C-alpha positions as semicolon CSV with decimal commas, in nm:
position;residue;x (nm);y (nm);z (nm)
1;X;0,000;0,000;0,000
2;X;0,262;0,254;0,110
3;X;0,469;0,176;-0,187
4;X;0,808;0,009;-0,045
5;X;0,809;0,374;0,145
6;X;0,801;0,240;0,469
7;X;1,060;0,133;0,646
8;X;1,060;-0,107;1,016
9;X;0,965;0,158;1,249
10;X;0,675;0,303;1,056
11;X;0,502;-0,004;0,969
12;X;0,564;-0,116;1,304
13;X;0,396;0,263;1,421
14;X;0,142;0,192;1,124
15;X;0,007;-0,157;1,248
16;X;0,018;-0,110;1,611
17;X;-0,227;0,226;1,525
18;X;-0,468;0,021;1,290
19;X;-0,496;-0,310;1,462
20;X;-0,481;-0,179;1,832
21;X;-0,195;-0,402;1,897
22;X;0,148;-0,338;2,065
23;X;0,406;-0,544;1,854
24;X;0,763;-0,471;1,923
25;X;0,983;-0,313;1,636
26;X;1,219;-0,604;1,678
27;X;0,960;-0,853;1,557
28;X;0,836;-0,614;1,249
29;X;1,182;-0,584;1,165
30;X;1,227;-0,974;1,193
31;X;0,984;-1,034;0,981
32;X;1,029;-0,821;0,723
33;X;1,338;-0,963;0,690
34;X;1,226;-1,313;0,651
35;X;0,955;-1,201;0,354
36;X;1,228;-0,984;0,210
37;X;1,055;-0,661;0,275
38;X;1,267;-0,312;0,292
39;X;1,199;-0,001;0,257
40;X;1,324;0,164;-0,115
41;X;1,392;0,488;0,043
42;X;1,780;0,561;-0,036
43;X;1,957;0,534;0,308
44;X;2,221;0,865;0,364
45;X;2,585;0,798;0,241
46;X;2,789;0,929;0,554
47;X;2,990;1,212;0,388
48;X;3,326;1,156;0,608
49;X;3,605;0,830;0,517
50;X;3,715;0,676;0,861
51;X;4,086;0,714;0,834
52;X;4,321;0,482;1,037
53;X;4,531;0,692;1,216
54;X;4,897;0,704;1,173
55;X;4,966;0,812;1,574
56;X;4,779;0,842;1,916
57;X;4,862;0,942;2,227
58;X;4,755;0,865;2,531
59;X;4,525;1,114;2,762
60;X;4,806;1,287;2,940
61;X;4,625;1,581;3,044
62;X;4,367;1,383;3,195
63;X;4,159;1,663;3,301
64;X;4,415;1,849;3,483
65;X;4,378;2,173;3,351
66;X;4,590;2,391;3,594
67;X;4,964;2,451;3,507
68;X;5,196;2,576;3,781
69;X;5,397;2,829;3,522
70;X;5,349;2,925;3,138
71;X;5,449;2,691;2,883
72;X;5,340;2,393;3,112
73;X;5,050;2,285;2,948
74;X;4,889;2,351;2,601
75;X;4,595;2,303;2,447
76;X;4,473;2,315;2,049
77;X;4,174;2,321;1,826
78;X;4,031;2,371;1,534
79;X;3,682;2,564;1,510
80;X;3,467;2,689;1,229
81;X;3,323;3,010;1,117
82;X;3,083;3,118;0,860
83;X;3,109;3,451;0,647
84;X;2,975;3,617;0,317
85;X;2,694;3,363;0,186
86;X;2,766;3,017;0,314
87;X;3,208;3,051;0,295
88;X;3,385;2,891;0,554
89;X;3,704;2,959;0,750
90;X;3,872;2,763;0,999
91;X;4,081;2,902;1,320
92;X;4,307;2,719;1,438
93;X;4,464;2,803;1,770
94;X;4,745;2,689;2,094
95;X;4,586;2,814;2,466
96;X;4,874;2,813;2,733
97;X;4,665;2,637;3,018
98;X;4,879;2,908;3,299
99;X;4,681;3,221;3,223
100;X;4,466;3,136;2,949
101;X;4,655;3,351;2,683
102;X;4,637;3,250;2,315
103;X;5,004;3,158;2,249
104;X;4,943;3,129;1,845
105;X;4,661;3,146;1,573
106;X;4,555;3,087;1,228
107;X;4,265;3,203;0,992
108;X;4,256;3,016;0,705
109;X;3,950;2,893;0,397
110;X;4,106;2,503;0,474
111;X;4,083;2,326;0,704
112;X;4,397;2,098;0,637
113;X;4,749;1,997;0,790
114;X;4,901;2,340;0,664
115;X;4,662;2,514;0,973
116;X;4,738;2,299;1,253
117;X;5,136;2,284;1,136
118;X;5,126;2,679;1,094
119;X;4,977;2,760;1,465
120;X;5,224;2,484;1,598
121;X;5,559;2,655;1,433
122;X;5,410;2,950;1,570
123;X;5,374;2,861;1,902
124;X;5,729;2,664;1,885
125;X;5,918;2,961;1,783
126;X;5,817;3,109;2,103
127;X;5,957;2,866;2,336
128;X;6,292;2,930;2,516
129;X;6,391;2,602;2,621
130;X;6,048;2,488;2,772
131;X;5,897;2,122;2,693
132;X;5,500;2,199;2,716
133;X;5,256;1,898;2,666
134;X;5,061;1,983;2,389
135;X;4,669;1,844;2,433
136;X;4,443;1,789;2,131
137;X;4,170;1,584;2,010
138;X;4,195;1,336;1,777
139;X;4,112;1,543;1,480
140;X;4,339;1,400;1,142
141;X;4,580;1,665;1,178
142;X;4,680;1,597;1,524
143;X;4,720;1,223;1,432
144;X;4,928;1,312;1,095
145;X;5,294;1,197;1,135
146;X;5,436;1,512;1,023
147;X;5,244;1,668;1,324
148;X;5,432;1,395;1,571
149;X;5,741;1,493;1,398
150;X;5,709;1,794;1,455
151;X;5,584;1,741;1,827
152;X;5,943;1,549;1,876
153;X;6,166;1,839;1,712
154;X;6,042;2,054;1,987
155;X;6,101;1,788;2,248
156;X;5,757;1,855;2,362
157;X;5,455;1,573;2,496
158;X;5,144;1,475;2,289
159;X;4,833;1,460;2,473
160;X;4,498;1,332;2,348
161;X;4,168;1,335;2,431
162;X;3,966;1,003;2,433
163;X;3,706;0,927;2,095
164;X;3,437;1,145;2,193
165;X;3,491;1,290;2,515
166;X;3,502;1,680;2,435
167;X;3,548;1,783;2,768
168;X;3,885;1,637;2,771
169;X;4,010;1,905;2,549
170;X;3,749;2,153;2,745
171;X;3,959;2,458;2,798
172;X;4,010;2,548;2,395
173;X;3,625;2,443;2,355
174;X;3,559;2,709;2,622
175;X;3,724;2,983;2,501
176;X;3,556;2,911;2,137
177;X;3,223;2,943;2,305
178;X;3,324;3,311;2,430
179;X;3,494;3,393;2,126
180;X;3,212;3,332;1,934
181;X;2,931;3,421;2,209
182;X;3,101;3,779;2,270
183;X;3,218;3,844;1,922
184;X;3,106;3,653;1,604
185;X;2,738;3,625;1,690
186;X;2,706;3,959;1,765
187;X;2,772;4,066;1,379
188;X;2,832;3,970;1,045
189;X;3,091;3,925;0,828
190;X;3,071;3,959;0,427
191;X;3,440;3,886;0,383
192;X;3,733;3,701;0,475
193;X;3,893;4,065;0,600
194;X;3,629;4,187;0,773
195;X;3,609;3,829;1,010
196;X;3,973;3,842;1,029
């Protein structure tokens, strides 16, 4: 009747209204099965590849977001911004976990390896002998080799959040929630300059 529109849940929602009954999705979808039923609808592709990750490191941080002097502990993200139409640009940026400050950033329309390595030979050039750990999520850049090599030339320590636990990484996502709350929402930008 419905056309092959209809997939398990629906004509499980569909029969229990009609017949007064209280089947369980689990049985619909059971049967269904065995009569070779399915719904024609075309399911979403997922638009992201999973990539295997060339390098992880272990939670360091672990939550301990106080640092006894600057260039302790560091912390990195990636966020997004919207401008003109629909364009996008991605900041990147290192927070020193002592005082809060912004150590390095970079605007950019990409978000790609050249961002992340930018803000982190930024941030390196800074350094007079100090050995920060460096916390991030597990975004592809962070688990690029060229960003581990680059980790090791400084002599510093990788950190890494855990698959899906933001809050590891919760001072950057912070301070993206005020940037944006006390700043970008408040206006808006037609051009790359004027969000800059």
């Amino acid at each position: 009747k419905v056309k092959g529109i209809y997939g398990y849940r629906r004509v499980t929602m569909t029969l229990n209204r009609r017949l007064g009954t209280s089947y369980n999705h689990k049985r619909i979808y059971r049967l269904m099965r065995v009569l070779g039923i399915q719904s024609i609808i075309r399911r979403k592709k997922s638009r992201y590849k999973k990539a295997t990750p060339n390098h992880i490191a272990k939670n360091l941080l672990n939550r301990e977001f106080q640092a006894e002097k600057p260039n302790e502990k560091w912390v990195t993200d990636v966020t997004e911004f919207k401008f003109g139409k629909a364009t996008k640009a991605y900041l990147s940026a290192i927070r020193d976990l002592y005082d809060g400050a912004i150590i390095s950033y970079v605007l950019g329309l990409k978000n790609n390896n050249q961002l992340v390595f930018k803000t982190l030979d930024q941030a390196t050039t800074m350094l007079n002998g100090e050995q920060p750990l460096l916390h991030s999520d597990r975004g592809f850049q962070y688990t690029h080799l060229e960003f581990k090599r680059k980790i090791d030339k400084a002599n510093m320590t990788h950190s890494m959040s855990r698959v899906g636990r933001c809050i590891d990484n919760g001072p950057i996502e912070s301070f993206w929630g005020t940037l944006k709350c006390e700043k970008y929402y408040l206006e808006k930008y037609e051009t790359f300059d004027d969000l800059e």
